[in-house]
Structure formats: C-alpha cells, structure tokens
Coordinates of N, CA and C in Angstrom, one line a residue:
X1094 N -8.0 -4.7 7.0 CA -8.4 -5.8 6.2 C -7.4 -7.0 6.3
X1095 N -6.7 -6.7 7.1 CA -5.4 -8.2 7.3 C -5.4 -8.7 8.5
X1096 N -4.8 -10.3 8.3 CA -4.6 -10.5 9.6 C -2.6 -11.3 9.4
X1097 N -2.5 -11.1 10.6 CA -0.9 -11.2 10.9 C -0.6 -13.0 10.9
X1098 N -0.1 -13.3 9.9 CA 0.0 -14.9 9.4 C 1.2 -15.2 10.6
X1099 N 2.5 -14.7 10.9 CA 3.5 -15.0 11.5 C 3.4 -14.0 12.5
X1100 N 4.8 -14.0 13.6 CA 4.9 -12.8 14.6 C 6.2 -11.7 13.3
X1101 N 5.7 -10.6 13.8 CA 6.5 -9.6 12.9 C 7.9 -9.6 13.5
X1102 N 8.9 -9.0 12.2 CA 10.1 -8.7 12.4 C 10.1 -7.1 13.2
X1103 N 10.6 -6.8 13.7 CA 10.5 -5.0 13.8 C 12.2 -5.0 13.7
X1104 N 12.3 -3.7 12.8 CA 13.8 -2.9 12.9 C 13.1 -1.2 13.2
X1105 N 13.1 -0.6 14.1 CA 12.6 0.5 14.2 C 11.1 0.6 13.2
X1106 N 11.0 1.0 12.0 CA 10.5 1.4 11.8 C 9.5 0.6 10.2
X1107 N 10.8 -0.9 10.5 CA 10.7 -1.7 9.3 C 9.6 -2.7 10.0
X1108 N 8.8 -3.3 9.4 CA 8.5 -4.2 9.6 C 7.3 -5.4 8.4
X1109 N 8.4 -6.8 8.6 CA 8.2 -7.6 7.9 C 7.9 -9.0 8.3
X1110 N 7.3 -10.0 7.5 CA 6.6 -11.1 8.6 C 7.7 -12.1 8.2
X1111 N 8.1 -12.4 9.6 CA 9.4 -13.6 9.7 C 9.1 -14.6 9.2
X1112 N 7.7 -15.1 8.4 CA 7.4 -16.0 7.7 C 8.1 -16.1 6.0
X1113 N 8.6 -14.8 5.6 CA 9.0 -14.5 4.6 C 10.5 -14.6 4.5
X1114 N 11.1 -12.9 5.4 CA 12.3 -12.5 5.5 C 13.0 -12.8 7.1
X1115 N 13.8 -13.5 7.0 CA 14.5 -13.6 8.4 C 15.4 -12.1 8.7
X1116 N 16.0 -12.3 9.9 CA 16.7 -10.7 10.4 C 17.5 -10.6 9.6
X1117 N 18.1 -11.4 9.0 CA 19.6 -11.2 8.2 C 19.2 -10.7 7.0
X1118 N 17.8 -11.1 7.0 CA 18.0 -10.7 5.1 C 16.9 -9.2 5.0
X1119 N 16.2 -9.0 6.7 CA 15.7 -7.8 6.6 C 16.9 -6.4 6.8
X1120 N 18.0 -7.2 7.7 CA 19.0 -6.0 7.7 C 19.6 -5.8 6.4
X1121 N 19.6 -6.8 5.8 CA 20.3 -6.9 4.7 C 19.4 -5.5 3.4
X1122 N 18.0 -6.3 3.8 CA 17.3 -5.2 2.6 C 17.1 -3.9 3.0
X1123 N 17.2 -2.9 4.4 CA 17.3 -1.9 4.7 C 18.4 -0.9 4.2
X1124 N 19.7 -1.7 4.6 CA 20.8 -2.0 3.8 C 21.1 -1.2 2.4
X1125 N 20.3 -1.9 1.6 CA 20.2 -1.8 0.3 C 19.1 -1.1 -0.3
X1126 N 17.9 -0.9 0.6 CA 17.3 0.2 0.4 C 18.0 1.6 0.8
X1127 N 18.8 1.8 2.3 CA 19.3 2.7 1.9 C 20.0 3.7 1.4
X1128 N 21.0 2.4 0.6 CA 22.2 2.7 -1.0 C 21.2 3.0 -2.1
X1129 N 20.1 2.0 -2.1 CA 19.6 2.5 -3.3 C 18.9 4.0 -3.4
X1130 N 19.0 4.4 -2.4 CA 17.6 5.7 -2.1 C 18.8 6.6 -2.6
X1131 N 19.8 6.6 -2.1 CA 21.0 7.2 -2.7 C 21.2 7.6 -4.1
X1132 N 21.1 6.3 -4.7 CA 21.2 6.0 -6.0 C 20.0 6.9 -6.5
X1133 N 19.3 6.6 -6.1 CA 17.9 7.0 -7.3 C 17.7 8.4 -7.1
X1134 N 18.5 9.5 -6.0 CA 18.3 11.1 -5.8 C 19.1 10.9 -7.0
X1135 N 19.6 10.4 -8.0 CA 20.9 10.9 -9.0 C 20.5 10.3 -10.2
X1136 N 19.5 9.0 -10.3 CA 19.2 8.0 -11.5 C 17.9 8.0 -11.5
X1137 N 17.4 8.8 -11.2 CA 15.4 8.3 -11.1 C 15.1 8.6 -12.8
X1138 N 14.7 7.5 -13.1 CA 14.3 7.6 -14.4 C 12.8 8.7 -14.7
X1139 N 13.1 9.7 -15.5 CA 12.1 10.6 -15.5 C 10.9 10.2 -15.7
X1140 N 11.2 9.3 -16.5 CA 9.3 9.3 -17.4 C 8.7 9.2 -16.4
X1141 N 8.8 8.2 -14.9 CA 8.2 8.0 -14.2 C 7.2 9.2 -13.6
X1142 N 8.1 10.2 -13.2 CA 7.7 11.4 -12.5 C 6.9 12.1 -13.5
X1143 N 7.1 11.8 -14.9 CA 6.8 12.8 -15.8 C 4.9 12.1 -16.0
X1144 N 4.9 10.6 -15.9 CA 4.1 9.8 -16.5 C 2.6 11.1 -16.1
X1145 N 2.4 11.1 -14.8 CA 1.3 11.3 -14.5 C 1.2 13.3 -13.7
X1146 N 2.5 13.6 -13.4 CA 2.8 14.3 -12.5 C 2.5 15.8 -13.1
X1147 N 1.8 16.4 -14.1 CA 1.7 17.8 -14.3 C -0.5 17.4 -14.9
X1148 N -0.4 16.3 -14.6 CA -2.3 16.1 -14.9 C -2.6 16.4 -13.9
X1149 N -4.1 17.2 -13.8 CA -4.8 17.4 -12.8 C -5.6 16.2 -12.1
X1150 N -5.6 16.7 -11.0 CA -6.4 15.4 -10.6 C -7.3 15.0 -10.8
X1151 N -8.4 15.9 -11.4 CA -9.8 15.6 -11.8 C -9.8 14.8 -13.0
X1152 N -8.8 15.2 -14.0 CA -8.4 14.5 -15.3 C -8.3 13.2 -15.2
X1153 N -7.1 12.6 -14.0 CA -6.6 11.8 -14.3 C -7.3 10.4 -13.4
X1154 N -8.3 10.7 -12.7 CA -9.4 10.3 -12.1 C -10.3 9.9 -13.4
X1155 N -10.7 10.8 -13.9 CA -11.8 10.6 -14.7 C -10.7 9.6 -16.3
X1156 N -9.8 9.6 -16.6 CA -8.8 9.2 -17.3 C -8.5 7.3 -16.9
X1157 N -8.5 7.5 -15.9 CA -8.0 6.2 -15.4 C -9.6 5.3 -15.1
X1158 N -10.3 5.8 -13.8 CA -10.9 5.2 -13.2 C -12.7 5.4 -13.7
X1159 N -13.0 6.0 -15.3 CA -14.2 6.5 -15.4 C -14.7 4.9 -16.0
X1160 N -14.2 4.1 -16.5 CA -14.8 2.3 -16.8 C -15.0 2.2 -15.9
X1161 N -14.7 2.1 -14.8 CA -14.7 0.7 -13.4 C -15.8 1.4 -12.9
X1162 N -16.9 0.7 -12.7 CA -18.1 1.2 -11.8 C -18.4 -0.1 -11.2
X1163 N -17.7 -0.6 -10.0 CA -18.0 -1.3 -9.3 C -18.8 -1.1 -8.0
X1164 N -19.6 -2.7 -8.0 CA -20.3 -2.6 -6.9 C -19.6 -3.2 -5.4
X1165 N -19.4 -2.2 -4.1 CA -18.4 -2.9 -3.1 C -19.3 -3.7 -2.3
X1166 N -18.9 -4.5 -2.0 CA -19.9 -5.5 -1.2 C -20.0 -4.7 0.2
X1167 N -21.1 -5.3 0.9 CA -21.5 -5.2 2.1 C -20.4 -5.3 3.0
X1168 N -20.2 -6.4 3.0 CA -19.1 -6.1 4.5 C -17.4 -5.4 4.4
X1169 N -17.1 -4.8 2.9 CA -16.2 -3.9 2.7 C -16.8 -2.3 2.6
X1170 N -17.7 -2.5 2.9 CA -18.8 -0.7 2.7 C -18.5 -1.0 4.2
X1171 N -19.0 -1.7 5.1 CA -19.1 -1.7 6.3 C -17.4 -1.6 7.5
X1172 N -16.3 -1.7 6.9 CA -15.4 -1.7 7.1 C -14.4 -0.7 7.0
X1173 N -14.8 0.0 5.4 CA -13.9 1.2 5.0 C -14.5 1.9 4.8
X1174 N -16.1 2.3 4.5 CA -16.7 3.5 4.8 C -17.1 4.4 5.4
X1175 N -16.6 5.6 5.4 CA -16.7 6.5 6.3 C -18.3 6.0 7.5
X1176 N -19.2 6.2 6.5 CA -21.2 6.0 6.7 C -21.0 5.1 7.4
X1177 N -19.9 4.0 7.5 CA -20.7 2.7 8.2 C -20.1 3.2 9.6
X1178 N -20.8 3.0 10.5 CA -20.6 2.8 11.9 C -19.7 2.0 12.7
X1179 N -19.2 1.1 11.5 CA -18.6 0.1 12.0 C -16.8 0.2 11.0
X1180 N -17.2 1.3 10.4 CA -15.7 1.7 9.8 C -14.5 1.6 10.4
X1181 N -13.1 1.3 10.2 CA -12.3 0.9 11.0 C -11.5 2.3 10.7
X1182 N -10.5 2.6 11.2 CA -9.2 4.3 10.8 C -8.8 4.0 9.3
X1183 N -8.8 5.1 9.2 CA -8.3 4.9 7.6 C -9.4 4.8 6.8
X1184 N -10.8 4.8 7.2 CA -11.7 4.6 6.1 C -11.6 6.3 5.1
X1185 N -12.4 5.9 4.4 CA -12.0 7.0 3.5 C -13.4 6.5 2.2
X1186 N -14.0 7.8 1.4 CA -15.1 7.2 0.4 C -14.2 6.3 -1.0
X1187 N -15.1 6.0 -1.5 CA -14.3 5.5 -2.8 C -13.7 6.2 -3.9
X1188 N -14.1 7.5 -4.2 CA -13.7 8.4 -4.9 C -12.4 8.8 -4.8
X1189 N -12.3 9.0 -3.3 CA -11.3 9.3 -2.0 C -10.1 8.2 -2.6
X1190 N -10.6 7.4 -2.2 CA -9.8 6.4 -2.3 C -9.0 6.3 -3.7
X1191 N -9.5 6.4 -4.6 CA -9.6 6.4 -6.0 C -8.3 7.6 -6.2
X1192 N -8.6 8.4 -5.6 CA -7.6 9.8 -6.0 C -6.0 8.9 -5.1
X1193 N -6.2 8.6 -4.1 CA -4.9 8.1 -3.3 C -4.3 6.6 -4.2
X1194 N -4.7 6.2 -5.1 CA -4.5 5.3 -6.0 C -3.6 5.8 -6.5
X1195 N -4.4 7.3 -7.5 CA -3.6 7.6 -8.1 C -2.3 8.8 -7.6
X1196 N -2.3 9.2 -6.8 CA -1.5 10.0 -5.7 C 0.1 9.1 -5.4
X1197 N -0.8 7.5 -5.4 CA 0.7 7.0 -5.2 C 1.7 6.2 -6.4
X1198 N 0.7 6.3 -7.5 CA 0.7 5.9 -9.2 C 0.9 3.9 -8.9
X1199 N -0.8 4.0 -8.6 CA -1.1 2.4 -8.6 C -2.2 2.2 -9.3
X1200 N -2.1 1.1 -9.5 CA -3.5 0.4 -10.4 C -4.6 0.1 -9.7
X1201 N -5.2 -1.5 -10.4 CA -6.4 -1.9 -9.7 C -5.8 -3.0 -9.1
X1202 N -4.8 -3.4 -9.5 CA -4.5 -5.2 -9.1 C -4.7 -5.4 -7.6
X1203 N -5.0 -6.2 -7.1 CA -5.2 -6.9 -5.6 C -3.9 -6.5 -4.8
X1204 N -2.8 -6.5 -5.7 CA -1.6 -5.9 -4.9 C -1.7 -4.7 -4.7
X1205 N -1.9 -3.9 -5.9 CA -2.1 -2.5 -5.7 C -2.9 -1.9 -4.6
X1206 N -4.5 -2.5 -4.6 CA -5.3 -2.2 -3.5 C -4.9 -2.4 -2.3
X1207 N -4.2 -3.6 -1.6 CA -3.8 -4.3 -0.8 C -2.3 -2.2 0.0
X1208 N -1.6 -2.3 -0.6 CA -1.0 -1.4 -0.5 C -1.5 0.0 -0.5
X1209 N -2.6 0.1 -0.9 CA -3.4 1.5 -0.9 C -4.0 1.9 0.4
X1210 N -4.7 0.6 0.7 CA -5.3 0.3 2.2 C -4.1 0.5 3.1
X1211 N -3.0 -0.4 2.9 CA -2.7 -0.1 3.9 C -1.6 1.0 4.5
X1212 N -1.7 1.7 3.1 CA -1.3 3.7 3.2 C -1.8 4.3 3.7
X1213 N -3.8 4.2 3.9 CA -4.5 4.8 4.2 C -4.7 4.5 5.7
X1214 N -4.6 3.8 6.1 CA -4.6 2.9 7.8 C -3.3 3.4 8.2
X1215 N -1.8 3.1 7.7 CA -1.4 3.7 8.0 C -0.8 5.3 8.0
X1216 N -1.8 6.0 7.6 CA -1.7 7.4 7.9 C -2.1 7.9 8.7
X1217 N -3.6 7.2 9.0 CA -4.2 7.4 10.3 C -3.5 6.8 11.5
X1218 N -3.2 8.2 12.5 CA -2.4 7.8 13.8 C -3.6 7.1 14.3
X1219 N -5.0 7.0 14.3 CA -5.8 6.2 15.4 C -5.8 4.9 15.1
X1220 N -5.3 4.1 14.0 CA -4.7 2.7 13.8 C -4.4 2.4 14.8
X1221 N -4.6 1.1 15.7 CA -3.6 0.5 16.4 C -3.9 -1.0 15.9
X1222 N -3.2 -2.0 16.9 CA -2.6 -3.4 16.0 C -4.3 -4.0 16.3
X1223 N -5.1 -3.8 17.2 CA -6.5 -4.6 17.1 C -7.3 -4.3 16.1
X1224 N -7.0 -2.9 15.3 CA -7.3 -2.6 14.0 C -6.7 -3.5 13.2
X1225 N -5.8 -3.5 13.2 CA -5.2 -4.4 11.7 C -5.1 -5.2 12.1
X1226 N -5.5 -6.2 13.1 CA -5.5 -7.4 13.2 C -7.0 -7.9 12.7
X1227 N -8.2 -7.1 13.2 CA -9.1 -7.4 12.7 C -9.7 -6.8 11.1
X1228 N -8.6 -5.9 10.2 CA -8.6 -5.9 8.7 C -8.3 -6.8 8.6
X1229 N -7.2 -7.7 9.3 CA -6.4 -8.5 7.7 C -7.2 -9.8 8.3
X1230 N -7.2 -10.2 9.5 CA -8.6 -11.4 9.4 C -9.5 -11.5 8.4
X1231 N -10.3 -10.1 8.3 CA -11.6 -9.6 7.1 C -11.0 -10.1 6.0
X1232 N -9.9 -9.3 5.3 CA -9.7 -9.5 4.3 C -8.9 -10.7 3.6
X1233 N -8.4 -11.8 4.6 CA -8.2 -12.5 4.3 C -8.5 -13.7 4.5
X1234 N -9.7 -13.9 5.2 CA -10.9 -14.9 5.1 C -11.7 -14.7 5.5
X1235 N -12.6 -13.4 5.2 CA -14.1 -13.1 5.3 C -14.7 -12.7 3.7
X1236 N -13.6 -11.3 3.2 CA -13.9 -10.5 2.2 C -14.1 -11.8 0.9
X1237 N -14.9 -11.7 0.1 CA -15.3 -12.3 -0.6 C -14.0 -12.3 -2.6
X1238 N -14.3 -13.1 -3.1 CA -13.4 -13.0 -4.4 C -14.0 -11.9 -5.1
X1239 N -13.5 -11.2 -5.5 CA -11.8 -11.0 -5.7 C -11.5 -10.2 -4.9
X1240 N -11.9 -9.2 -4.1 CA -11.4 -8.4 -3.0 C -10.8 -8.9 -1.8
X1241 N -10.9 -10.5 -1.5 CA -9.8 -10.9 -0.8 C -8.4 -11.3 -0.7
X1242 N -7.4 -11.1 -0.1 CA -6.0 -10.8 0.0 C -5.1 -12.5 0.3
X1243 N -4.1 -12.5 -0.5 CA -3.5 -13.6 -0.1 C -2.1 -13.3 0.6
X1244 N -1.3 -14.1 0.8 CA -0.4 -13.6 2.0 C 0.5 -12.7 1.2
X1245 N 0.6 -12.5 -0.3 CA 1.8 -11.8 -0.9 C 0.9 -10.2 -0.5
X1246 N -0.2 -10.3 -1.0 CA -1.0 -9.0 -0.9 C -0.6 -8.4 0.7
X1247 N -1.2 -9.4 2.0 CA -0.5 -8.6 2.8 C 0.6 -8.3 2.9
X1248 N 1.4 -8.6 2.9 CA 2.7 -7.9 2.7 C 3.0 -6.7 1.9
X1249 N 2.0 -6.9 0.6 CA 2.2 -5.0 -0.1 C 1.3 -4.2 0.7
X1250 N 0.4 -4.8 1.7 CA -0.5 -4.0 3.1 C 0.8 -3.3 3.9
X1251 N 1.2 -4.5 4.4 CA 2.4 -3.8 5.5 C 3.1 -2.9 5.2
X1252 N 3.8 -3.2 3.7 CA 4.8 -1.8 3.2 C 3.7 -0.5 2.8
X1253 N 2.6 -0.2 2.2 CA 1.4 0.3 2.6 C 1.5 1.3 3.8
X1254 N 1.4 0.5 4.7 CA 1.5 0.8 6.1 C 2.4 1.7 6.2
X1255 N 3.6 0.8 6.3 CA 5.1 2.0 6.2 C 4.8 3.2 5.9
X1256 N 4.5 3.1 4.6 CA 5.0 4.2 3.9 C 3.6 5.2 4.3
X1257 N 2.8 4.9 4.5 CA 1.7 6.0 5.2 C 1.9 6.2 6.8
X1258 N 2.6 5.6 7.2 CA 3.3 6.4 8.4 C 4.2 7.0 8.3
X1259 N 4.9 7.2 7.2 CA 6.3 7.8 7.2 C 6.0 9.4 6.6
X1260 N 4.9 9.2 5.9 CA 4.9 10.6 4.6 C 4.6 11.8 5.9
X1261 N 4.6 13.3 6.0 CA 4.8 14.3 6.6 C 3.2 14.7 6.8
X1262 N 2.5 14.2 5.8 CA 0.9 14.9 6.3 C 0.1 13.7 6.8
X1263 N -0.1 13.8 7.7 CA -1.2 12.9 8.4 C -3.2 12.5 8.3
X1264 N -3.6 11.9 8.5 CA -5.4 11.7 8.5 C -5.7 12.4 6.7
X1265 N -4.5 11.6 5.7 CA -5.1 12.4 4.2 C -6.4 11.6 4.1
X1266 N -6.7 10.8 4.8 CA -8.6 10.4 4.5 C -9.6 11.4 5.0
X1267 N -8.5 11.8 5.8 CA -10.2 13.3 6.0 C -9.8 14.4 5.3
X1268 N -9.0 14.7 4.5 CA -8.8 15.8 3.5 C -10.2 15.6 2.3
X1269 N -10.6 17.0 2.2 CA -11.3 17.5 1.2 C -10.8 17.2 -0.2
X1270 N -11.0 16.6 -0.7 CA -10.0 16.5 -2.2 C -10.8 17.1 -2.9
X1271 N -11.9 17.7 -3.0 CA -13.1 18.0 -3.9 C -12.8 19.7 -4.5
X1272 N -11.4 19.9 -3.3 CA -11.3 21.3 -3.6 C -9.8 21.0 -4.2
X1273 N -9.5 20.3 -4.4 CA -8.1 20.3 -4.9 C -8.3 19.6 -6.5
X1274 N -9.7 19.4 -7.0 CA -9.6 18.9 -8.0 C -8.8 19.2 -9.3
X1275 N -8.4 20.3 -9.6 CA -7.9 21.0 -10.4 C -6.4 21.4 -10.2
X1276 N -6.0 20.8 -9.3 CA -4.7 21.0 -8.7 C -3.9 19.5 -9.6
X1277 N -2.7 19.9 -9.5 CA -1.7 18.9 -10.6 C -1.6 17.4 -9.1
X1278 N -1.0 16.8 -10.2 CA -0.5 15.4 -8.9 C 0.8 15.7 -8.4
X1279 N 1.3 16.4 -9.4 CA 3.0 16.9 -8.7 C 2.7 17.6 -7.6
X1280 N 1.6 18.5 -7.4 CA 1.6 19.5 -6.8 C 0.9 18.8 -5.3
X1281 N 0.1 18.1 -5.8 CA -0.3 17.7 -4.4 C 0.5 16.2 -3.4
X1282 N 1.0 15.6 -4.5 CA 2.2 14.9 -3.8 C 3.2 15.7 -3.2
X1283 N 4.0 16.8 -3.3 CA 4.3 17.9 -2.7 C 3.9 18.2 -1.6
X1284 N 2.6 18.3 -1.6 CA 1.8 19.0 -0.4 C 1.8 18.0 0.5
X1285 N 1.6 16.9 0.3 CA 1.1 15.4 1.2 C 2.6 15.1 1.6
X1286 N 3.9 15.2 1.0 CA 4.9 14.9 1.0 C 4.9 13.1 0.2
X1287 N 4.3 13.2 -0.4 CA 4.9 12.0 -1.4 C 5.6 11.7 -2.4
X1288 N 6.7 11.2 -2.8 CA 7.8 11.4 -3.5 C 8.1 10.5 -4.2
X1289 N 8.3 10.9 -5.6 CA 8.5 10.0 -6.7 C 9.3 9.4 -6.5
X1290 N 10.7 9.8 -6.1 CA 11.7 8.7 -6.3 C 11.1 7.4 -5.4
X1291 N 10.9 7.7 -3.9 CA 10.3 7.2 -2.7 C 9.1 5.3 -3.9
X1292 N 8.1 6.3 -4.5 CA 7.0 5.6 -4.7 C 8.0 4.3 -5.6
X1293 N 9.0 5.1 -6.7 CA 9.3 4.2 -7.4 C 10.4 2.8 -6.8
X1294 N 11.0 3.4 -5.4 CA 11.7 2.6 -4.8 C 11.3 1.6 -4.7
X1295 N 10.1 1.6 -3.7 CA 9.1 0.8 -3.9 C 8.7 0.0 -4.3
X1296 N 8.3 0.0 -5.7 CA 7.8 -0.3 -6.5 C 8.8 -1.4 -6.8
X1297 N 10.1 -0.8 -7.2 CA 11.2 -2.1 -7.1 C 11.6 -3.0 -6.2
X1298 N 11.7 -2.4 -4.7 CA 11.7 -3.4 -3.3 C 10.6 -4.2 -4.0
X1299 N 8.8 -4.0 -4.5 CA 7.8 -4.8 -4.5 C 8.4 -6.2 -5.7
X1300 N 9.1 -5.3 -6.6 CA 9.5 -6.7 -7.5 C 10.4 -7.8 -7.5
X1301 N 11.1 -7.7 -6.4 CA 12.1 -8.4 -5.7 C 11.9 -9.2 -4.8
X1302 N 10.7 -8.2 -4.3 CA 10.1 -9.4 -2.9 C 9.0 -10.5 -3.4
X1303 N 8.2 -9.3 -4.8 CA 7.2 -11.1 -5.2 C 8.4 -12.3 -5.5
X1304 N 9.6 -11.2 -6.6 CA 10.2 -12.6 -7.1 C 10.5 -13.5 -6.0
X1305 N 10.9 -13.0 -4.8 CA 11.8 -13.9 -4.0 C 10.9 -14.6 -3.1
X1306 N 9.5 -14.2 -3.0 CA 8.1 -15.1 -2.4 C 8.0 -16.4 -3.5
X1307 N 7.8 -15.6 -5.0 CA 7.4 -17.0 -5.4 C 8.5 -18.2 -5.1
X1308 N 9.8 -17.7 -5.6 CA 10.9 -18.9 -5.8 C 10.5 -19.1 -4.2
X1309 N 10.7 -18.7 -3.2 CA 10.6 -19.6 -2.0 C 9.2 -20.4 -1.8
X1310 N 8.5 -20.0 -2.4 CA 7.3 -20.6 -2.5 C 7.5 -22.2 -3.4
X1311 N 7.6 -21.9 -4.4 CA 8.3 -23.3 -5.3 C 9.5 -23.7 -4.6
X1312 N 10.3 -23.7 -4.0 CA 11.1 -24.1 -3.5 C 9.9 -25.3 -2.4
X1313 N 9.6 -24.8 -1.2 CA 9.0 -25.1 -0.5 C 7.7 -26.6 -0.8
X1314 N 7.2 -26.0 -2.0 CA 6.4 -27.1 -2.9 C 7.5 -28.1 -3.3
X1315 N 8.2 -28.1 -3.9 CA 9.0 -29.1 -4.3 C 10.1 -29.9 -3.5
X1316 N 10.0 -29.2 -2.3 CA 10.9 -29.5 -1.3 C 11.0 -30.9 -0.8
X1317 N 11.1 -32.1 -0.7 CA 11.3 -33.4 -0.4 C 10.6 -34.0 1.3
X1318 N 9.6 -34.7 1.6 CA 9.1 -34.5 2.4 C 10.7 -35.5 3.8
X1319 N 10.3 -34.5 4.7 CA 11.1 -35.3 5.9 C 10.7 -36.3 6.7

C-alpha cells in the first residue's frame, strides 16, 4: 500500500527514508534503540503487558473491534484480500487482520493501520520491493479517504515492515487463528514471538519520530525562501 517518496537509508537491517533521518541521526537512533532495549528488560512498565495480555483472543476481538463494521472499498478488498486474485503477500481476511491489531496492541488510527500492514507484508518472505512499491503508490494516491496514507504513515509502514521481518514465526497471515480463539494474547505473542517490551519500544521510537517529523515539518514551512 506504499510508495517510496525518497531513496532509503539501509543499516543492515534498519531502514529509513533519507527524506526524514540522515545517516548520522539513523546511527544515532539505532544507538539509542539499542541502550534503550537494555533499559526496558529492567523498566518496562507493567500495566502495559498487563493491559491486554491474560484476555483471550476472542474476547478481546469482540471487546475492541464489535462497533466498527466497516465497509472496505473495492480496490483495498482487491489488494489485501486473500479472494482477490490480485492480492499482493501479506494479504490476510479482516478478522485476521483485526486479531494482528490486537496481537501488536494497536488501534484504528491511520498510523496504526499503516504499521499493521506493513507487519503483515513484512512477515511474508514472498514480499519483494515491486510489492511495496506498488502498495505504497495504492495507498498513497489511489486508496481513497480515509484509508489513504500520508508520508508520516508510511514511515509507521516501514517500521511495520521491520518489525514483521524480525519476529521468529513467519507467513502469520496464513495461520488459522479460528483455532486459537480461546487462547490468551500473552500466550500467543509468545508463540509468534512478539514481545512486549519490543512493541512498547516502539511505540516510543513512534513518538519521537512524529514529534521530530512535525517540528521539521514546521521548520521547513516557515523556513525563509532562497
């Protein structure tokens, strides 16, 4: 659902759009992701893990997501649906989907989806970059409001990405979740290898990098013409 606005940074395994973070400040944030990953095996604030992590999944599915009965448009049925013929890796049903929401303890916001997607793309090893070049095209000027992505969103795609290539179980879009309904979220984060401290890292890299998009964004607006 993205397309690549700048040429990417790569550090092995990092990667970010040079339109944002230059090398210095990507080495810099690896850096400090990897002190902080340190930190948080010793400080992870519990509630987090506690929030959602002994509910079942069928609960917390029907808890969270039983309001929202949305209709997905046509050319996102045709892109991420298994049914459509024209599905890209990583498609997965909505229900499906729905459960990996809550798997990685995300919402509905455009950021959050934006990142869900692109966990699920990259989990699937049959991803390659003609894939996600022609997602983030779709989704970022084809897919219609509000399911279309702005450049902050892709960027919670890319880390997305990361982090669904990194976790230990692979193709979770073709897992059966129908049998695991009754199974806890601790328990099946466990199984998938997804990890709280991990998710909540995250979550804080994510608040650092909007803050530091928008100020460079306002920066940029207000900047003095040459």
């Amino acid at each position: 659902m993205y397309v690549p606005t700048r040429e990417p940074y790569s550090n092995e395994n990092f990667y970010i759009n040079k339109y944002f973070i230059d090398k210095n400040q990507a080495d810099n944030i690896l850096f400090e992701i990897m002190f902080r990953s340190i930190q948080m095996a010793f400080d992870l604030d519990k509630t987090f893990q506690l929030d959602v992590a002994h509910i079942h999944l069928k609960d917390a599915h029907t808890a969270v997501f039983s309001l929202y009965n949305v209709k997905i448009p046509f050319i996102i049925w045709l892109l991420e649906n298994p049914s459509s013929p024209l599905a890209l890796p990583g498609k997965i049903s909505l229900r499906h989907h729905d459960y990996i929401h809550i798997l990685l303890g995300r919402g509905i916001s455009p950021e959050d989806e934006a990142f869900v997607i692109g966990f699920t793309m990259g989990n699937d090893l049959k991803t390659n970059r003609l894939h996600l070049f022609i997602y983030k095209v779709f989704a970022k000027f084809i897919y219609p409001y509000p399911y279309n992505f702005s450049k902050l969103d892709l960027i919670k795609f890319n880390l997305g990405f990361m982090y669904g290539r990194k976790i230990k179980v692979k193709q979770i879009n073709n897992i059966d979740f129908e049998i695991h309904h009754n199974e806890s979220i601790n328990y099946l984060r466990n199984l998938f290898g997804i990890h709280a401290d991990e998710i909540q890292l995250i979550r804080e890299f994510e608040i650092w990098l909007t803050f530091d998009y928008n100020a460079s964004k306002k920066y940029y607006e207000n900047a003095p013409a040459l």
